PDB file of C-alpha atoms and ligand atoms in Angstrom:
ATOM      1  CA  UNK S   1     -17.900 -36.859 -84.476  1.00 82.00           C
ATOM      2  CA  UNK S   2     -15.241 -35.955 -82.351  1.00 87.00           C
ATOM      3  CA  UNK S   3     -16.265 -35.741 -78.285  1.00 94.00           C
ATOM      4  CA  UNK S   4     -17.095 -32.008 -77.211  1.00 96.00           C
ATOM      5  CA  UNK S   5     -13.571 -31.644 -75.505  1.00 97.00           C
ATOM      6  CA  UNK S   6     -10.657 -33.777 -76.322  1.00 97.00           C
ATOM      7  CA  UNK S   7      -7.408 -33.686 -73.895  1.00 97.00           C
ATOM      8  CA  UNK S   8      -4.554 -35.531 -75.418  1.00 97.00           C
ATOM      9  CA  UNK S   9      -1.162 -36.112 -73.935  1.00 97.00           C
ATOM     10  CA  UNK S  10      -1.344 -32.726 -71.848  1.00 97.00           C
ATOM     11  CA  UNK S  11       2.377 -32.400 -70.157  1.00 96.00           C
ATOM     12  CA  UNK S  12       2.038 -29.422 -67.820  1.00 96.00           C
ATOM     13  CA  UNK S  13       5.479 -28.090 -65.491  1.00 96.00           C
ATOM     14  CA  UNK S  14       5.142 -25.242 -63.680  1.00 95.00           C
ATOM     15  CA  UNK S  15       9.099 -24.936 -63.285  1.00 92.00           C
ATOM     16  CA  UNK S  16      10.488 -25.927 -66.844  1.00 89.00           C
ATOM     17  CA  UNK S  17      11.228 -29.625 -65.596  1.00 89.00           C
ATOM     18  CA  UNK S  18       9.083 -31.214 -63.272  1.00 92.00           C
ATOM     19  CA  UNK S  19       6.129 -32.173 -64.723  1.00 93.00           C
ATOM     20  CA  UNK S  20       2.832 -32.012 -62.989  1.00 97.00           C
ATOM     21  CA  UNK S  21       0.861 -33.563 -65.627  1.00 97.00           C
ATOM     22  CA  UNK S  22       2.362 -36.452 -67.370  1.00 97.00           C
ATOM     23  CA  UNK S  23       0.784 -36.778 -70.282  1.00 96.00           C
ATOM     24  CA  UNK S  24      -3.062 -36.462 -69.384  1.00 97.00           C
ATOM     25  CA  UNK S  25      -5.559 -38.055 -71.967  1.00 97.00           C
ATOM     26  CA  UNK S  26      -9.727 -37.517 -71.157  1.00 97.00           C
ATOM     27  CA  UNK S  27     -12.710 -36.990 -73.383  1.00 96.00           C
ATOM     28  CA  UNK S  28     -15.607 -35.055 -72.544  1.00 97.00           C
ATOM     29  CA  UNK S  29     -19.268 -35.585 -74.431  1.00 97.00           C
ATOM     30  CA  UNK S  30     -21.944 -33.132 -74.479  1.00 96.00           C
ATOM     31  CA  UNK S  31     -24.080 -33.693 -71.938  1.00 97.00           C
ATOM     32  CA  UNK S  32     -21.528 -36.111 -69.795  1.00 98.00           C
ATOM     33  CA  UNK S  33     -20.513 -35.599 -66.311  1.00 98.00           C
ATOM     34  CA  UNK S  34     -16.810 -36.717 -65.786  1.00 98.00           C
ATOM     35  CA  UNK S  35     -15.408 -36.607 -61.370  1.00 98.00           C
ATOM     36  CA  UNK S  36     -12.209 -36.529 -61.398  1.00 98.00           C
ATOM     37  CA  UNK S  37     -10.300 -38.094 -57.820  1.00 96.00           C
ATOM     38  CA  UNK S  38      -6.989 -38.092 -56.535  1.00 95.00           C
ATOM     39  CA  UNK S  39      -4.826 -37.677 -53.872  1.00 94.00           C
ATOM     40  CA  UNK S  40      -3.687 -33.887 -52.917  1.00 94.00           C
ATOM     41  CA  UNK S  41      -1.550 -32.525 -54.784  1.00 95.00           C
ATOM     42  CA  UNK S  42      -2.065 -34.838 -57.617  1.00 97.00           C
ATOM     43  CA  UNK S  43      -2.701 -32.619 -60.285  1.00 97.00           C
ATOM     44  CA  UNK S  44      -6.365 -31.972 -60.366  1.00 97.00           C
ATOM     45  CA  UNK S  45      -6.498 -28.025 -60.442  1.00 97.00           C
ATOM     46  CA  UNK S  46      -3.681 -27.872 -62.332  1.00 97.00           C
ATOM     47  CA  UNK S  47      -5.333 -30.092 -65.051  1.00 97.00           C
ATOM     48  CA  UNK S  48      -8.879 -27.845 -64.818  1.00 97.00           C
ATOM     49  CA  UNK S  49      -7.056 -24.712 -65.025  1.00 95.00           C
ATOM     50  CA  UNK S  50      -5.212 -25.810 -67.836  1.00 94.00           C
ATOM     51  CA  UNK S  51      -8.202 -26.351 -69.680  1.00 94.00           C
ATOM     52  CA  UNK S  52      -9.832 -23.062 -69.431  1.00 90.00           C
ATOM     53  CA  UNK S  53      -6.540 -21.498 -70.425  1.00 89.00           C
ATOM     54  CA  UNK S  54      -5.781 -20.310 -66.765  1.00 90.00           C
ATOM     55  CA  UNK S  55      -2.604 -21.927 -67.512  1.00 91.00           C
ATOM     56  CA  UNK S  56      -0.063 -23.066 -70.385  1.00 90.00           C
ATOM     57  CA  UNK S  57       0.523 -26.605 -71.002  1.00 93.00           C
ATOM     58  CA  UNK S  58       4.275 -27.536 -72.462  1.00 93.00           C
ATOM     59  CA  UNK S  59       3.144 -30.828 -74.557  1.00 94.00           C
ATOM     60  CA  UNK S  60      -0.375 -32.824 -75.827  1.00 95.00           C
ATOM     61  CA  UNK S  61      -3.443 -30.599 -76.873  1.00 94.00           C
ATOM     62  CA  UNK S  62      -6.712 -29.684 -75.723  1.00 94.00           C
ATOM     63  CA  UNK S  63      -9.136 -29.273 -78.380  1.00 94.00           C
ATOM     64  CA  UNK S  64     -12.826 -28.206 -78.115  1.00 93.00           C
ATOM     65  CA  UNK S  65     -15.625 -28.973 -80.571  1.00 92.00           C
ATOM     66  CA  UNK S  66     -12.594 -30.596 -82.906  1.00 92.00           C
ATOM     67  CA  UNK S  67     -10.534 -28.026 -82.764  1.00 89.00           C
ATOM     68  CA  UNK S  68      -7.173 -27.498 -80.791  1.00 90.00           C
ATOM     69  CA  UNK S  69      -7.119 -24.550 -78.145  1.00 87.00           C
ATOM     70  CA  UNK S  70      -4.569 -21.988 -78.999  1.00 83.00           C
ATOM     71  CA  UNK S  71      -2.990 -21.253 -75.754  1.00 76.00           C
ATOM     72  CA  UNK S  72      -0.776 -18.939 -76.818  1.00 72.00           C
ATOM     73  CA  UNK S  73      -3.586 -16.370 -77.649  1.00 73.00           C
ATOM     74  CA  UNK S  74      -3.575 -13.262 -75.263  1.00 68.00           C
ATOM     75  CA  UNK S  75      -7.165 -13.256 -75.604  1.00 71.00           C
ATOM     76  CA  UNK S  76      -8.957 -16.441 -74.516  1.00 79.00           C
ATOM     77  CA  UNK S  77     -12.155 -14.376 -73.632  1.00 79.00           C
ATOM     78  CA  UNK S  78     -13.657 -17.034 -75.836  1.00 81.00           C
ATOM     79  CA  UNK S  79     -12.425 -19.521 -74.471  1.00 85.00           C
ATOM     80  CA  UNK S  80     -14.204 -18.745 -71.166  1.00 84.00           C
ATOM     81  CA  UNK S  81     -16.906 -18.138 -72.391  1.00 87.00           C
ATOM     82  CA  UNK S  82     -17.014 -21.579 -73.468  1.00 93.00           C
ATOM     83  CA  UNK S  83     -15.284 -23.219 -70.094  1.00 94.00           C
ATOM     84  CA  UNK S  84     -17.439 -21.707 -66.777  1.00 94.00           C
ATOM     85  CA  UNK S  85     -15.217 -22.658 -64.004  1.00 95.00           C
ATOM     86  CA  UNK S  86     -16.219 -22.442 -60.362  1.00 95.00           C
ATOM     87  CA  UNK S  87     -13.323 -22.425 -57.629  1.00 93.00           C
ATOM     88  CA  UNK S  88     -13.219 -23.497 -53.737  1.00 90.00           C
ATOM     89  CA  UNK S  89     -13.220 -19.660 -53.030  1.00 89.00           C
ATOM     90  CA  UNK S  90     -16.574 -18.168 -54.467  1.00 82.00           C
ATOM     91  CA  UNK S  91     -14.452 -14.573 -55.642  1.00 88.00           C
ATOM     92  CA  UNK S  92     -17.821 -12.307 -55.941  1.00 95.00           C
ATOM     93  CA  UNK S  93     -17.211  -9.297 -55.913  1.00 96.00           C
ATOM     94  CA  UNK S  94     -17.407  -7.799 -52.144  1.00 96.00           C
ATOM     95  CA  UNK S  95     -18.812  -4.062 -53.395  1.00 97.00           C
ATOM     96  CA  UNK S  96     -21.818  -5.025 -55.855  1.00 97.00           C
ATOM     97  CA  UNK S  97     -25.012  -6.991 -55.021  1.00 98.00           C
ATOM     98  CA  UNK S  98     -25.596 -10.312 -55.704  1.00 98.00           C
ATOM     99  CA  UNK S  99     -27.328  -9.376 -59.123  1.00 98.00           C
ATOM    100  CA  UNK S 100     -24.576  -7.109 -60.070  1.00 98.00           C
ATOM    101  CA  UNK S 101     -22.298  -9.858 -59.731  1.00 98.00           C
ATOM    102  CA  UNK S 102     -24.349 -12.169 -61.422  1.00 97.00           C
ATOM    103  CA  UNK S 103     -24.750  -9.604 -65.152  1.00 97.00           C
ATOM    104  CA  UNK S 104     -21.735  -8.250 -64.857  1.00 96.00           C
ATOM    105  CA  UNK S 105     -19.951 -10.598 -66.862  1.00 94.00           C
ATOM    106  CA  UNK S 106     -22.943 -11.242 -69.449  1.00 95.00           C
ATOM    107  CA  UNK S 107     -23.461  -7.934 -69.633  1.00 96.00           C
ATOM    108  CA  UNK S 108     -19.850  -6.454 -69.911  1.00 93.00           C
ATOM    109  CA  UNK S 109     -18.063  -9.156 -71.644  1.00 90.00           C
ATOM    110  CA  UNK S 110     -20.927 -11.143 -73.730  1.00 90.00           C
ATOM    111  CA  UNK S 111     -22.780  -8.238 -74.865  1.00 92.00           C
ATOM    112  CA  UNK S 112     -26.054  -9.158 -73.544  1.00 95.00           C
ATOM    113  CA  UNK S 113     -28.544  -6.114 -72.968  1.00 96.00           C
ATOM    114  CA  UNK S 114     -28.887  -5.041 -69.079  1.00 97.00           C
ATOM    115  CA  UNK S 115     -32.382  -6.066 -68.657  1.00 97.00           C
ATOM    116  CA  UNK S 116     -32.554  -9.365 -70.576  1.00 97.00           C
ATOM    117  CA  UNK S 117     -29.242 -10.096 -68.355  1.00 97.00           C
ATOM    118  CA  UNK S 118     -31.309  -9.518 -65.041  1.00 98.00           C
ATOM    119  CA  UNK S 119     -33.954 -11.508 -65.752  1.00 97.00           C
ATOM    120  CA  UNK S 120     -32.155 -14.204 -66.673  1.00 97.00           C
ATOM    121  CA  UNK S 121     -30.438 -14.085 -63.512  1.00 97.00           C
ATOM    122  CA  UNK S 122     -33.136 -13.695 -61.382  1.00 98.00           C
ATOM    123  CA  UNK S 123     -34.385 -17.099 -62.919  1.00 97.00           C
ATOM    124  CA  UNK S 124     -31.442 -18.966 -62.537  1.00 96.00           C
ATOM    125  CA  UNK S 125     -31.391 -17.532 -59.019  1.00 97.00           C
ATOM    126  CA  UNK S 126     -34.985 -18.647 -58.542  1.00 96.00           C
ATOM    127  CA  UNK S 127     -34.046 -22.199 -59.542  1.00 93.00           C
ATOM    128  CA  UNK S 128     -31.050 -22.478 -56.421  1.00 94.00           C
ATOM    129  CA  UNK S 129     -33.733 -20.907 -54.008  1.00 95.00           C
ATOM    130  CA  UNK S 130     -31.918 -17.855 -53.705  1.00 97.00           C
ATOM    131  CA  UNK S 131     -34.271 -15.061 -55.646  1.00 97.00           C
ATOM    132  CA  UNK S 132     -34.978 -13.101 -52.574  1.00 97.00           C
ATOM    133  CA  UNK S 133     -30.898 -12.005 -52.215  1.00 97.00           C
ATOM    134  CA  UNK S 134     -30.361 -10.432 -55.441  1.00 98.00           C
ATOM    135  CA  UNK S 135     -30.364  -7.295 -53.960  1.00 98.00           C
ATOM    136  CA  UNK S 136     -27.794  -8.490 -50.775  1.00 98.00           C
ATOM    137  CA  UNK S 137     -24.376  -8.384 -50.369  1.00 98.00           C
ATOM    138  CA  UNK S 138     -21.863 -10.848 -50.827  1.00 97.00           C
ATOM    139  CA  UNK S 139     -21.095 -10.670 -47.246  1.00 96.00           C
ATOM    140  CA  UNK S 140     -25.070 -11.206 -46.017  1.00 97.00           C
ATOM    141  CA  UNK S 141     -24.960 -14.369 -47.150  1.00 96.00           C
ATOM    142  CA  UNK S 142     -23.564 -18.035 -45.916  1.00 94.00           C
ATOM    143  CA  UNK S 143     -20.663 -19.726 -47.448  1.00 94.00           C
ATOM    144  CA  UNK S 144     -23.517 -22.144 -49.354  1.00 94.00           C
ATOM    145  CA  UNK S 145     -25.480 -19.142 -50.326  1.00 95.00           C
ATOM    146  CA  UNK S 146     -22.113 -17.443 -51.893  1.00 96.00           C
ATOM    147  CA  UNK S 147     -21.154 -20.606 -53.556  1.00 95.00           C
ATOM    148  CA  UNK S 148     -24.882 -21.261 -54.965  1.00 96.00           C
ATOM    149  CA  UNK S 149     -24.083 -17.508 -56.247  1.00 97.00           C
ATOM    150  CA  UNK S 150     -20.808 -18.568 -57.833  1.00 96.00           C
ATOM    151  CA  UNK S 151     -22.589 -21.576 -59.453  1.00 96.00           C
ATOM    152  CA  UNK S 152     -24.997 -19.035 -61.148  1.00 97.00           C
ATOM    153  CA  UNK S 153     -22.711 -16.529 -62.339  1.00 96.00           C
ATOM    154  CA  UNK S 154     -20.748 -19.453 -64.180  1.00 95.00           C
ATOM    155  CA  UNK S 155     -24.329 -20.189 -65.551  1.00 96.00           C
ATOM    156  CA  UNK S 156     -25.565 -17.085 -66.440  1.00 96.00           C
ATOM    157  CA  UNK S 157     -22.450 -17.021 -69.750  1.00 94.00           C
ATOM    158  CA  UNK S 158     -24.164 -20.255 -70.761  1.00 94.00           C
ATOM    159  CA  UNK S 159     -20.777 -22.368 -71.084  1.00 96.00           C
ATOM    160  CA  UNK S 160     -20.478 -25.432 -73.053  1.00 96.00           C
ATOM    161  CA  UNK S 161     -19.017 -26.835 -70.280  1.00 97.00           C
ATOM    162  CA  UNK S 162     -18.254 -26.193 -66.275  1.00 97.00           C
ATOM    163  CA  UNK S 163     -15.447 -27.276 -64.621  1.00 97.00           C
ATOM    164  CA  UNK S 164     -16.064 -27.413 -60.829  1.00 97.00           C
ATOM    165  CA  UNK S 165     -12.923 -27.237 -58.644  1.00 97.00           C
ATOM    166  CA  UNK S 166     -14.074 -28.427 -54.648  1.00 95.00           C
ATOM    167  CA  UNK S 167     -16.529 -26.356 -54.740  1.00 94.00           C
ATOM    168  CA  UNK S 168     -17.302 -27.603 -51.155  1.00 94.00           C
ATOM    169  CA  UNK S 169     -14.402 -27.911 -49.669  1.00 92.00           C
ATOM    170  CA  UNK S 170     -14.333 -24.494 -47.841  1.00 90.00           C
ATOM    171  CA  UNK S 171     -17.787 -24.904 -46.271  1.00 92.00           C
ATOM    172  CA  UNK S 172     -19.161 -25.815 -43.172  1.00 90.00           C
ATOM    173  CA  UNK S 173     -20.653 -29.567 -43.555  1.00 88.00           C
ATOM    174  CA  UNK S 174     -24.486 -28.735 -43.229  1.00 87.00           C
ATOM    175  CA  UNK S 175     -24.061 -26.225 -46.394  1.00 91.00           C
ATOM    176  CA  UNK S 176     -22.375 -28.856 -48.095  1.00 94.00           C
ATOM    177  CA  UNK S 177     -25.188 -30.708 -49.210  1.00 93.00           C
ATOM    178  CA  UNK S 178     -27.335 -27.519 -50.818  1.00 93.00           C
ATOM    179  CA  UNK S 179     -24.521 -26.954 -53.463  1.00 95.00           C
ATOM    180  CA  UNK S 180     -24.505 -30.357 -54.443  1.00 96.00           C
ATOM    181  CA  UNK S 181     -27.876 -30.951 -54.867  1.00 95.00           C
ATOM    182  CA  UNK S 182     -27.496 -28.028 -57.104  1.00 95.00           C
ATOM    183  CA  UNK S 183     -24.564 -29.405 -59.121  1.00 96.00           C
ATOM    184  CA  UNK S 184     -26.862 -32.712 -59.090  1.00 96.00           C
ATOM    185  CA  UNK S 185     -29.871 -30.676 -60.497  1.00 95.00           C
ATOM    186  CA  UNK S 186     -27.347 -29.854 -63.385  1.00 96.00           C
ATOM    187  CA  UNK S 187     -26.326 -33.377 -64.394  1.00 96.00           C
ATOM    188  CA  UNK S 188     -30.074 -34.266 -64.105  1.00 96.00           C
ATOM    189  CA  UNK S 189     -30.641 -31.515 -66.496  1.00 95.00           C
ATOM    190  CA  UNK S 190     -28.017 -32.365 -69.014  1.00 96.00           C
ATOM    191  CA  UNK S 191     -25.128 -30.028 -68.365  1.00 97.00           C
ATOM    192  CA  UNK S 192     -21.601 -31.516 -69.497  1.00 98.00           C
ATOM    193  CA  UNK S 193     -19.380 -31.152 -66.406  1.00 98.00           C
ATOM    194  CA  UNK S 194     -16.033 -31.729 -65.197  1.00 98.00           C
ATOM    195  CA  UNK S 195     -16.274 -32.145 -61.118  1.00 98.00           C
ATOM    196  CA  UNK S 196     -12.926 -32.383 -59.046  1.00 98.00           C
ATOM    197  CA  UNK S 197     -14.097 -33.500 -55.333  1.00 96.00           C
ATOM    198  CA  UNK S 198     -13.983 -35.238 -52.261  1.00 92.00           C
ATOM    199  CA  UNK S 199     -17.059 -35.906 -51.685  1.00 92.00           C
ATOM    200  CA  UNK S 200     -16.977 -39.493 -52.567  1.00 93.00           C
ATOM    201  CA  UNK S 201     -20.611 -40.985 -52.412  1.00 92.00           C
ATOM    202  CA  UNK S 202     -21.878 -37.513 -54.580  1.00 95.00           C
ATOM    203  CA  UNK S 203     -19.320 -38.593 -57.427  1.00 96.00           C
ATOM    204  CA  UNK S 204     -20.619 -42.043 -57.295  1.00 95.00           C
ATOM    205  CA  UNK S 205     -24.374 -40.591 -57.549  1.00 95.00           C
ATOM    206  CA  UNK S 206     -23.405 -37.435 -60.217  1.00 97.00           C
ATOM    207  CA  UNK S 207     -20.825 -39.283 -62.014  1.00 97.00           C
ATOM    208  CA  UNK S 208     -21.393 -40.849 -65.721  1.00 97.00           C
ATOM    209  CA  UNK S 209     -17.699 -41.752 -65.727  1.00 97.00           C
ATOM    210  CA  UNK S 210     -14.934 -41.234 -63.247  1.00 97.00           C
ATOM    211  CA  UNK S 211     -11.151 -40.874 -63.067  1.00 98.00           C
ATOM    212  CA  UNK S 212      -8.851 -41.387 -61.010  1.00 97.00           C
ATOM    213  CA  UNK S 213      -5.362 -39.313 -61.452  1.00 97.00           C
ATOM    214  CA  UNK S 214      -2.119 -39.853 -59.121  1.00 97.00           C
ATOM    215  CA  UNK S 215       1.429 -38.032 -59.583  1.00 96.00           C
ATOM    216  CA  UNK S 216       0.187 -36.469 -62.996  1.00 97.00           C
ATOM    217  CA  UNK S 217      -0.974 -39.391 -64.783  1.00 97.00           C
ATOM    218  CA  UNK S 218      -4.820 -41.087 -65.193  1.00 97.00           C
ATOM    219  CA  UNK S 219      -4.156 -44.275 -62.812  1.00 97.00           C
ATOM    220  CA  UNK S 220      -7.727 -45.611 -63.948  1.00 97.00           C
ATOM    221  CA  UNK S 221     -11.158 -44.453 -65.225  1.00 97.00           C
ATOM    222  CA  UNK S 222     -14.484 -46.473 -65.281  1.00 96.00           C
ATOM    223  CA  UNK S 223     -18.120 -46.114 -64.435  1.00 97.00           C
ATOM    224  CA  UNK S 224     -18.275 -45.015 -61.118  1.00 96.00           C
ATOM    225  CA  UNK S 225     -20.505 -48.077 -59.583  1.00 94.00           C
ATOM    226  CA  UNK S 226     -17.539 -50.442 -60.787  1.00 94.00           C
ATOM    227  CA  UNK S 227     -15.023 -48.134 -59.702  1.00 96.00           C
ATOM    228  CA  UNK S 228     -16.032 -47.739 -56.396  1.00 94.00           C
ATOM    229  CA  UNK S 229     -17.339 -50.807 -55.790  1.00 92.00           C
ATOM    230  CA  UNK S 230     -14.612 -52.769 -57.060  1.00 92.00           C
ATOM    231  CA  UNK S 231     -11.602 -50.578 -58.542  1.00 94.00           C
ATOM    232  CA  UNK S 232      -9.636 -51.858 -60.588  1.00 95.00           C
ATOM    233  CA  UNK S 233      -5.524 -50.520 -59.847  1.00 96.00           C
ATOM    234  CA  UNK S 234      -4.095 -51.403 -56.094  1.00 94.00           C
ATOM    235  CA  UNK S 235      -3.115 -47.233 -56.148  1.00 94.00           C
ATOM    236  CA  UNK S 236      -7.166 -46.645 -56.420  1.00 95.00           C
ATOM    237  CA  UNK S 237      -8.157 -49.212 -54.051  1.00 93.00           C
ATOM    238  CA  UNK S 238      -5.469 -47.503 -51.230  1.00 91.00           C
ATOM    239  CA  UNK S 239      -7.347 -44.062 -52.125  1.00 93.00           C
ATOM    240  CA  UNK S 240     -10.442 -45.112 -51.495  1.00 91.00           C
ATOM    241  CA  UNK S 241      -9.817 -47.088 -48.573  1.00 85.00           C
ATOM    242  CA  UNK S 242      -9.119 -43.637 -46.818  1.00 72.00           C
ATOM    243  CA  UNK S 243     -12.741 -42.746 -46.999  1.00 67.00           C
ATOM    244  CA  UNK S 244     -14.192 -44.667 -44.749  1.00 54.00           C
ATOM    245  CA  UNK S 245     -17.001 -46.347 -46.563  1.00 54.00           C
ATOM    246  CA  UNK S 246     -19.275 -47.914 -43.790  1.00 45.00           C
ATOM    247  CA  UNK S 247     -19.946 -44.129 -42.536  1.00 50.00           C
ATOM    248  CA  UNK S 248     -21.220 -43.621 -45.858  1.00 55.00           C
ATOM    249  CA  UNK S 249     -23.842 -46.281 -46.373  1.00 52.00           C
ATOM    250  CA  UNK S 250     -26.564 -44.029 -45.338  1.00 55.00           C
ATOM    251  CA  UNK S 251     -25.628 -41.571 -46.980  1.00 58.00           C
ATOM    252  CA  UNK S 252     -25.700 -43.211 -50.099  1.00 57.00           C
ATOM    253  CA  UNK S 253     -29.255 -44.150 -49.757  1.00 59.00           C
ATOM    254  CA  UNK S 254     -29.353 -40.634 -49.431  1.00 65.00           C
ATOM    255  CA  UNK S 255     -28.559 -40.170 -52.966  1.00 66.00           C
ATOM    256  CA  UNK S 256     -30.454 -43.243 -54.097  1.00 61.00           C
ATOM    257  CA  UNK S 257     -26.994 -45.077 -55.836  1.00 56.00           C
TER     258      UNK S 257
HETATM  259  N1  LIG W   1       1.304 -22.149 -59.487  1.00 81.22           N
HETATM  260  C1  LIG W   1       2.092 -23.196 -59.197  1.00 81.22           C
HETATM  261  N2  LIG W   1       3.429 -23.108 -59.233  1.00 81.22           N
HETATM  262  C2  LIG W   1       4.235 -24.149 -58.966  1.00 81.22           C
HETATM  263  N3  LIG W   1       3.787 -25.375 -58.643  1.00 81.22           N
HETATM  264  C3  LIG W   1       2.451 -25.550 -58.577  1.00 81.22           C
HETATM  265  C4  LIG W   1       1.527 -24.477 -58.839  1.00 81.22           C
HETATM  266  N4  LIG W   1       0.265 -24.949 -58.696  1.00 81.22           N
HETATM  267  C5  LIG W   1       0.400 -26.242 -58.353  1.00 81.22           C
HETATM  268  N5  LIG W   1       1.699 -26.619 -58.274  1.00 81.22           N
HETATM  269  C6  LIG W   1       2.206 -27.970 -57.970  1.00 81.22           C
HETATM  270  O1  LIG W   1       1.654 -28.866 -58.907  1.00 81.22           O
HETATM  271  C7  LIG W   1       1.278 -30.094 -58.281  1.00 81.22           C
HETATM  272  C8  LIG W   1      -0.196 -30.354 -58.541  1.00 81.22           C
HETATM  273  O2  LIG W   1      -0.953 -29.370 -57.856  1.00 81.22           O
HETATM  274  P1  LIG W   1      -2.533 -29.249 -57.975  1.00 81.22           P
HETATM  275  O3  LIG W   1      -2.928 -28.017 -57.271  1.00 81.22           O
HETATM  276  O4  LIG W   1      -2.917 -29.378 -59.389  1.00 81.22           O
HETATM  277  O5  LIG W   1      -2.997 -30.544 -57.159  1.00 81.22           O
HETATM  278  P2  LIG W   1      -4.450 -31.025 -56.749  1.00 81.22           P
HETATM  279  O6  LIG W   1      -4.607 -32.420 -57.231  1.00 81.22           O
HETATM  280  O7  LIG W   1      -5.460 -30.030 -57.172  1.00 81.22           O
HETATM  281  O8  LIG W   1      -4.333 -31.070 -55.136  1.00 81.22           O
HETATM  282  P3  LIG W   1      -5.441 -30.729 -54.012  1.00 81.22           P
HETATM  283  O9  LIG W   1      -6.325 -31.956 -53.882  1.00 81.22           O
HETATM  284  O10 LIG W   1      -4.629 -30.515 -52.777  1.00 81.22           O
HETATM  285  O11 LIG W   1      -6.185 -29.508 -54.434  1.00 81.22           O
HETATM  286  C9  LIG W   1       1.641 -29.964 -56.822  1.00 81.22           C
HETATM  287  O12 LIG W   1       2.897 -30.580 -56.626  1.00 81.22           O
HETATM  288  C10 LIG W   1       1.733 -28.474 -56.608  1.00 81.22           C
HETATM  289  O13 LIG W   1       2.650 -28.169 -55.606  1.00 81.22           O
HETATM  290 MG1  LIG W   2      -6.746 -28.744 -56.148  1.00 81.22          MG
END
């Protein structure tokens, strides 16, 4: 059976020449949580938006379930229906509650009936602890809060898959932690992920299998325990030594690695 998303080869430019992605091979399993690292500028976003059709690619395919993506369609509704992504910037909507935000997508684009939609919303937002703002605004709320939103709203079209683009890079470091335990909640629970972050001792602990990209091209992938204990590539070991691990020993314990 082939795995639940299949990239192969995927050559991305932005400008008709330089490529950004040099021929990008991964495959996703049901179920699997893949972290993918890398220096800025990389190629990480680019590669995530690529897959949920945000963007074109110019060689390679991306097929899902077996079959390859058709990029070219103007209408990849499907597609995203399919592929939740959840960005650095939380985009909810400033004018409409938290709830409104949350159905408007099931509710407008997936058909689902108004009340069915808020129900189900008001049990995801009972599971990230966040049931008593459904009726707030966007701006009520802290940059965790907002991004625990954004994590439901993604949710609420039940993707196959949800691609995760530093989701906690924007926030202040004590709301760091309660969106992570809620992307850790997911693995736990079986969701098949894609996770692009910094946060290196959370992809060690969410991580099934990690890897690493630099200058558009997988540099090395493994599990993450041997990858971060002991990576393989010099260009990996350089990365990593940037984080500075000692800081991070408690942490770790932390997230019982
Ligand atoms: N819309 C765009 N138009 C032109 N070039 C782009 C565009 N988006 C990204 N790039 C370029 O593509 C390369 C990869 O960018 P990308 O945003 O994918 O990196 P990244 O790994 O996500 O970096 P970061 O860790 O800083 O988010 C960079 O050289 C960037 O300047
Ligand atoms: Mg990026």
């Amino acid at each position: 059976m082939p795995a639940l998303l299949e990239i192969k080869n995927v050559v991305k430019n932005y400008d008709g020449k330089t490529p950004v992605l040099e021929g990008v091979s991964l495959e996703l399993n049901r179920g699997e949580v893949i972290v993918l690292i890398g220096p800025s500028g990389c190629g990480k976003s680019t590669l995530l938006r690529c897959i949920n059709g945000l963007e074109a690619i110019q060689g390679g395919e991306i097929c899902l379930e077996g079959k390859a993506i058709d990029y070219n369609k103007k209408d990849l509704t499907g597609l995203r229906q399919k592929i939740g992504m959840v960005f650095q910037s939380y985009e909810l909507f400033p004018h409409m509650t938290i709830l409104d935000n949350i159905i408007l997508a099931p509710t407008k684009v997936a058909g689902v009936n108004k009340e069915r939609a808020k129900k189900e919303a008001m049990e995801l937002l009972n599971k990230v602890g966040l049931a008593h703002k459904a009726k707030a605004y966007p701006r009520e709320l802290s940059g965790g809060q907002k991004q625990r939103v954004a994590i439901v709203r993604a949710l609420a079209m039940h993707p196959e898959i949800l691609l995760f683009d530093e989701v906690t890079a924007a926030l202040d470091p004590e709301m760091v932690r309660e969106v992570l335990d809620v992307m850790l909640d997911l693995a736990k629970q079986g969701s098949t992920m894609i996770i692009v972050t910094h946060e290196m001792q959370f992809a060690e602990a969410v991580a099934d299998r990690v890897y690493f990209l630099d200058k558009g091209n997988i540099v090395e992938t493994g599990r993450p325990k041997s990858f971060f204990s002991a990576p393989k590539t010099e260009r990996a070991r350089q990365f990593l030594n940037i984080f500075e691990f000692e800081s991070i020993k408690d942490e770790k314990e932390e997230y019982n690695i």
